[in-house]
PDB file of C-alpha atoms in Angstrom:
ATOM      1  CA  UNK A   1       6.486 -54.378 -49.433  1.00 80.00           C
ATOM      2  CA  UNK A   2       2.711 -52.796 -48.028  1.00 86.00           C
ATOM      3  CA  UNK A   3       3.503 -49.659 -46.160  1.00 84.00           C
ATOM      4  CA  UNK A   4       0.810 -47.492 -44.126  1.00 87.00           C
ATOM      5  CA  UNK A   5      -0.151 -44.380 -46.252  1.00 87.00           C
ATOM      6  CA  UNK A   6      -0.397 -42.630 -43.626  1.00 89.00           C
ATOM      7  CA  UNK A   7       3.045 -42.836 -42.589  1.00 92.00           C
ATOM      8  CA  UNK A   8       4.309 -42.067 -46.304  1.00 93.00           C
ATOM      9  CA  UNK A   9       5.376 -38.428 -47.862  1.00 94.00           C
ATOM     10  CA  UNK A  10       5.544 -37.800 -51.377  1.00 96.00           C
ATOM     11  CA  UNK A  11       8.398 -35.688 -52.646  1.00 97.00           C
ATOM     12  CA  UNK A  12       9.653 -34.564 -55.872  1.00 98.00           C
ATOM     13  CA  UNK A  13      13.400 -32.613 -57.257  1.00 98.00           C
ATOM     14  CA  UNK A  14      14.763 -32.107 -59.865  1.00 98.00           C
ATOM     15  CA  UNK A  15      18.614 -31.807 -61.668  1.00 98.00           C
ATOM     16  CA  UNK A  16      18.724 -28.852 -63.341  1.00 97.00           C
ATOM     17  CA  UNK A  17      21.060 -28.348 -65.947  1.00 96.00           C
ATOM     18  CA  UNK A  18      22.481 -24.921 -67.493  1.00 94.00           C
ATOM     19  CA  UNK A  19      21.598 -24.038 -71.280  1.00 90.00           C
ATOM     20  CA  UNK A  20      24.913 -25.543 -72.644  1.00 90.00           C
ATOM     21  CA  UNK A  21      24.275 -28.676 -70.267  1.00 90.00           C
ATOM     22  CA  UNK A  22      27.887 -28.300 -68.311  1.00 94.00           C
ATOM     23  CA  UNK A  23      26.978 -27.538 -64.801  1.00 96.00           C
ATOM     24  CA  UNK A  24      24.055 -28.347 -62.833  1.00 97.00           C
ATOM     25  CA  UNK A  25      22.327 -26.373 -59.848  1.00 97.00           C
ATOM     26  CA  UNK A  26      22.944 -27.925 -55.739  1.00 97.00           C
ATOM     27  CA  UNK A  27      21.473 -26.974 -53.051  1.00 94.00           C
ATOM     28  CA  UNK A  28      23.581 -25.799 -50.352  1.00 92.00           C
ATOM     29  CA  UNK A  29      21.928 -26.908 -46.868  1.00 88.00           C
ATOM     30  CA  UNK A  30      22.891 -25.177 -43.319  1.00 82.00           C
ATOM     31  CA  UNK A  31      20.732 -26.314 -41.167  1.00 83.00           C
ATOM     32  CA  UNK A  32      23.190 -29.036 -39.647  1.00 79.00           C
ATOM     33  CA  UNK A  33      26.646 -28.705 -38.586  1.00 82.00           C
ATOM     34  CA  UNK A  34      28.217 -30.072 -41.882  1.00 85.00           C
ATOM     35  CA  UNK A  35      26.715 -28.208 -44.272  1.00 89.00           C
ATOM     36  CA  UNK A  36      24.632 -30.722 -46.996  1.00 93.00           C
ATOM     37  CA  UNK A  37      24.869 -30.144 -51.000  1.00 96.00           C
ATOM     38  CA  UNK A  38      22.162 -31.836 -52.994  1.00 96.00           C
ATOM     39  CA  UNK A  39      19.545 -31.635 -55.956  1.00 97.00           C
ATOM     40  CA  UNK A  40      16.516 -29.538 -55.220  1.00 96.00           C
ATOM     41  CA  UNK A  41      13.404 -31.288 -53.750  1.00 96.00           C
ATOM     42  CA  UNK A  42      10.440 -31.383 -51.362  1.00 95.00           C
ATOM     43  CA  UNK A  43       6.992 -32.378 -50.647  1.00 95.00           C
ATOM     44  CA  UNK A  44       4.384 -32.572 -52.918  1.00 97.00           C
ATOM     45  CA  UNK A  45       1.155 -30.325 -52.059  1.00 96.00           C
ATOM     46  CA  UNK A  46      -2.508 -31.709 -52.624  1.00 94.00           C
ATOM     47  CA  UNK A  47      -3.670 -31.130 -56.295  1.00 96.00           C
ATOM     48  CA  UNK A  48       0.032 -31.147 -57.780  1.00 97.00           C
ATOM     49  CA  UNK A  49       1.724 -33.528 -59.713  1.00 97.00           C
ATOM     50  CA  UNK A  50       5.029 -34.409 -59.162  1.00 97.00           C
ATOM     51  CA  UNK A  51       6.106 -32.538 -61.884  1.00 97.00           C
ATOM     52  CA  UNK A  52       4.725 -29.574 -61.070  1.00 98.00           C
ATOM     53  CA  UNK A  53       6.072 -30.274 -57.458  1.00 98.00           C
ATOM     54  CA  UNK A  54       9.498 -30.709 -58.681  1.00 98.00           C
ATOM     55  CA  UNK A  55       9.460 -27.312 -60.662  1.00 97.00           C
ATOM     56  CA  UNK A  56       7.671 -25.527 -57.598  1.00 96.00           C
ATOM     57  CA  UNK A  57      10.182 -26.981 -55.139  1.00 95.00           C
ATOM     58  CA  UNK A  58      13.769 -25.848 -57.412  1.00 95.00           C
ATOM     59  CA  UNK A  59      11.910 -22.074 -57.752  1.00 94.00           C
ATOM     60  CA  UNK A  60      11.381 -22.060 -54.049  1.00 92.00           C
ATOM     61  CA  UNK A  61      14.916 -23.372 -52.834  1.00 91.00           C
ATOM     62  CA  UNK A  62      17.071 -21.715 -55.108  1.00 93.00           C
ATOM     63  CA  UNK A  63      15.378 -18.905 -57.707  1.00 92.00           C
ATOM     64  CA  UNK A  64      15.361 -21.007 -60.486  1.00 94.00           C
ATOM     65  CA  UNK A  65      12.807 -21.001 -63.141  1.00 96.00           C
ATOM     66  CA  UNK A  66      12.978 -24.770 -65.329  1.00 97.00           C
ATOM     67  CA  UNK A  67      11.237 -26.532 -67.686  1.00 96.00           C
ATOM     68  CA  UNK A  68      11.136 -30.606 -66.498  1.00 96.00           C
ATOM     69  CA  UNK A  69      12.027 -33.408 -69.069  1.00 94.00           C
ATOM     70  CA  UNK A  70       9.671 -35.706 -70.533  1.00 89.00           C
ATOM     71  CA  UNK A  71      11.108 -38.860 -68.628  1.00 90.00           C
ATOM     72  CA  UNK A  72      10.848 -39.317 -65.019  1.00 94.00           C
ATOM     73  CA  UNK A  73      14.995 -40.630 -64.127  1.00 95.00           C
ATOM     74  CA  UNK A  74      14.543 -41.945 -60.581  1.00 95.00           C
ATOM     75  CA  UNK A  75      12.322 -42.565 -57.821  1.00 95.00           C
ATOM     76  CA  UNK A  76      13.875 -43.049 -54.457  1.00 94.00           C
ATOM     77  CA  UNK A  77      12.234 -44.453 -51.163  1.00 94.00           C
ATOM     78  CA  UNK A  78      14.199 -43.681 -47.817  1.00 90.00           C
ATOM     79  CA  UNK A  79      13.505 -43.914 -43.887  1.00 90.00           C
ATOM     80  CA  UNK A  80      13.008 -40.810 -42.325  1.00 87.00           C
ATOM     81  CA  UNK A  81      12.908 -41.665 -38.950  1.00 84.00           C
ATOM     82  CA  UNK A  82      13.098 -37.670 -37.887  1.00 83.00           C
ATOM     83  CA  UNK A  83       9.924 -37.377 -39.184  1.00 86.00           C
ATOM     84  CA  UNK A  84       8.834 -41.320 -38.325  1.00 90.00           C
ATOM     85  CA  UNK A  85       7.801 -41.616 -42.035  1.00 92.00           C
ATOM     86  CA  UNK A  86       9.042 -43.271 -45.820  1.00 94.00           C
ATOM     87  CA  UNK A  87       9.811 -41.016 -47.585  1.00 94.00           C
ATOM     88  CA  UNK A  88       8.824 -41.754 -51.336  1.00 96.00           C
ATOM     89  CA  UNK A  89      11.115 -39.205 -54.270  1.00 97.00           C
ATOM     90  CA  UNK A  90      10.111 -38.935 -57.843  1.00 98.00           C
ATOM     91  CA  UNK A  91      13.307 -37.161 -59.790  1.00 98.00           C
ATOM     92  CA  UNK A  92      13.236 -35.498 -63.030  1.00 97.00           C
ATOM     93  CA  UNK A  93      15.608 -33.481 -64.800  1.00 96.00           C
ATOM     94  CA  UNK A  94      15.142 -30.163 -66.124  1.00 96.00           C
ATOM     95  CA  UNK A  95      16.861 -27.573 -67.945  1.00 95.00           C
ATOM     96  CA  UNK A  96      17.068 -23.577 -67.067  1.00 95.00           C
ATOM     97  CA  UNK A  97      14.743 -21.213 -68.489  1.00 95.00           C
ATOM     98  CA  UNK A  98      15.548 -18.485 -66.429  1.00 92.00           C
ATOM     99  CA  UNK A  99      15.133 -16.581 -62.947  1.00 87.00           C
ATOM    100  CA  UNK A 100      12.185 -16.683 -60.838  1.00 82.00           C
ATOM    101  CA  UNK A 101      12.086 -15.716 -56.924  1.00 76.00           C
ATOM    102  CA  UNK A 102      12.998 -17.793 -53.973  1.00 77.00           C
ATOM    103  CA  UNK A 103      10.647 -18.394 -51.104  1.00 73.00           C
ATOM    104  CA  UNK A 104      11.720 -15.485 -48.538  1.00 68.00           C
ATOM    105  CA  UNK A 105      12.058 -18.627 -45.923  1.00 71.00           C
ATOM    106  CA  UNK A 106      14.233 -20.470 -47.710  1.00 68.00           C
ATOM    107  CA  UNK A 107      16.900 -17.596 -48.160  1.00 71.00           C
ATOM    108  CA  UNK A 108      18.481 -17.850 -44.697  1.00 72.00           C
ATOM    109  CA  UNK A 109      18.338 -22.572 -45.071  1.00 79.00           C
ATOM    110  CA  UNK A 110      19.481 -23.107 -48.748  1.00 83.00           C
ATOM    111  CA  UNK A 111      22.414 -21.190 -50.985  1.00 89.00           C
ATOM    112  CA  UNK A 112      21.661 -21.930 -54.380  1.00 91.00           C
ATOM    113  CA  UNK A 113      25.233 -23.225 -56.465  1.00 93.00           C
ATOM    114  CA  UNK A 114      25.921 -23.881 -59.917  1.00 96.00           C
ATOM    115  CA  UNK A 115      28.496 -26.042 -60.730  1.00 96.00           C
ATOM    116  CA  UNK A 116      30.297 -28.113 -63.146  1.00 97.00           C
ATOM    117  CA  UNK A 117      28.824 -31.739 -63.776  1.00 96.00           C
ATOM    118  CA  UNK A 118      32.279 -33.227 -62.290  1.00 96.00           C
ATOM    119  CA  UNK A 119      32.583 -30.850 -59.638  1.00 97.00           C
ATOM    120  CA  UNK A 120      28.723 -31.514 -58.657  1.00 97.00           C
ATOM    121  CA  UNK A 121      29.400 -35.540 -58.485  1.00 96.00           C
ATOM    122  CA  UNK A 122      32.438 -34.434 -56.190  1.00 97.00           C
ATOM    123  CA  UNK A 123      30.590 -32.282 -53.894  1.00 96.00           C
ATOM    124  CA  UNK A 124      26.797 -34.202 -53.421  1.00 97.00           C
ATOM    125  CA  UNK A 125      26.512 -35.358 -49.991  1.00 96.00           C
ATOM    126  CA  UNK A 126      24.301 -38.014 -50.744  1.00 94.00           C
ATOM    127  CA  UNK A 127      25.804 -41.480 -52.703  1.00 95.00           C
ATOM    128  CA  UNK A 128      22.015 -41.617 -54.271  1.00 95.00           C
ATOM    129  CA  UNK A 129      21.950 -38.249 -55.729  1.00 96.00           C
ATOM    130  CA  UNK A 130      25.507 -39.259 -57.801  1.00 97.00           C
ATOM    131  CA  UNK A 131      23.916 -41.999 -58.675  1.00 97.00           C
ATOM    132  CA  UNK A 132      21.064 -40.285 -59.997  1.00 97.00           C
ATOM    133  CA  UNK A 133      23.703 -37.462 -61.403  1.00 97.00           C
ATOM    134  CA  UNK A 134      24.936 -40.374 -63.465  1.00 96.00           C
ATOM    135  CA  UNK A 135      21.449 -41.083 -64.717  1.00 96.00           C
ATOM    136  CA  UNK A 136      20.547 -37.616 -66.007  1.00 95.00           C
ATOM    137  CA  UNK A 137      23.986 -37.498 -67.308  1.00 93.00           C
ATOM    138  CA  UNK A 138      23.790 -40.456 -68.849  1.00 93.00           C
ATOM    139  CA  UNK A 139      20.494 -39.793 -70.471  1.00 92.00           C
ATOM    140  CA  UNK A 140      21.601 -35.918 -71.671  1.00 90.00           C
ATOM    141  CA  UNK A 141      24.423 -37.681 -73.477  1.00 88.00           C
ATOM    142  CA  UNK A 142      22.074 -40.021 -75.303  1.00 88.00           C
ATOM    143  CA  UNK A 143      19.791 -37.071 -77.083  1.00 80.00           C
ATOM    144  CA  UNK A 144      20.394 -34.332 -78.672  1.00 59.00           C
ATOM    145  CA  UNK A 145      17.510 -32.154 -77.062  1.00 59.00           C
ATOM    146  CA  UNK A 146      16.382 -33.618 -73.880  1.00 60.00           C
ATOM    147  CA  UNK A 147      13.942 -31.049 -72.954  1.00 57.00           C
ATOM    148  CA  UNK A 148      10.276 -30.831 -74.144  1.00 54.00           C
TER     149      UNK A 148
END
């Protein structure tokens, strides 16, 4: 499928697991109603790679200083029709290094939450983001140091 560039945005997030790799950092969103919980994301800026994006994006929205893994786990294209764009994700995972500062604008939209890996796939908002849970999960489990 061809879509118009110009109607496509370029995001990157990340999962971020603790140093013992048992709970993971959400986002907790208020801007609707229902409050949303998800992984960390947003748009990546001209001159950045979606790596660097991704890293940017979890300091900004929750605090959170981490260092991405080597593998790329997911890439994700949804309609945005609030926006009247495709919305195209690359997601990584990344582990915690340590505390950085959130963007002043994002205190008052986003809580930042740590919790367990089970209580994380309970609490996501989003079917896509367990799925991709499951991936990261999935691919912590399979080596024994995951980060670079």
């Amino acid at each position: 499928m061809l879509y118009d560039a110009a109607k496509v945005m370029f995001s990157a997030g990340a999962v971020v697991f603790d140093k013992a790799g048992k709970q993971v950092l959400t986002v907790i969103d208020r801007r609707k109603d229902k409050p949303e919980v998800y992984f960390p994301k947003g748009q990546i800026e001209a001159g950045e790679t979606a790596e660097e994006a991704a890293r940017r994006e979890v300091e900004e929205e929750t605090g959170t200083v981490c260092r991405i893994w080597p593998k790329m786990m997911g890439m994700e294209v949804r309609e945005s029709p609030a926006i009247g764009k495709t919305k195209v994700i690359y997601w990584y995972a990344a582990s915690l290094v340590g505390t950085g500062t959130q963007r002043l604008e994002d205190q008052a939209i986003f809580t930042a939450s740590w919790v367990s890996v089970d209580e994380a796939a309970e609490r996501l908002s989003f079917e896509e983001d367990k799925r991709l849970l499951d991936i990261c999960r999935a691919y912590y489990a399979s080596v024994s140091s995951p980060g670079p």
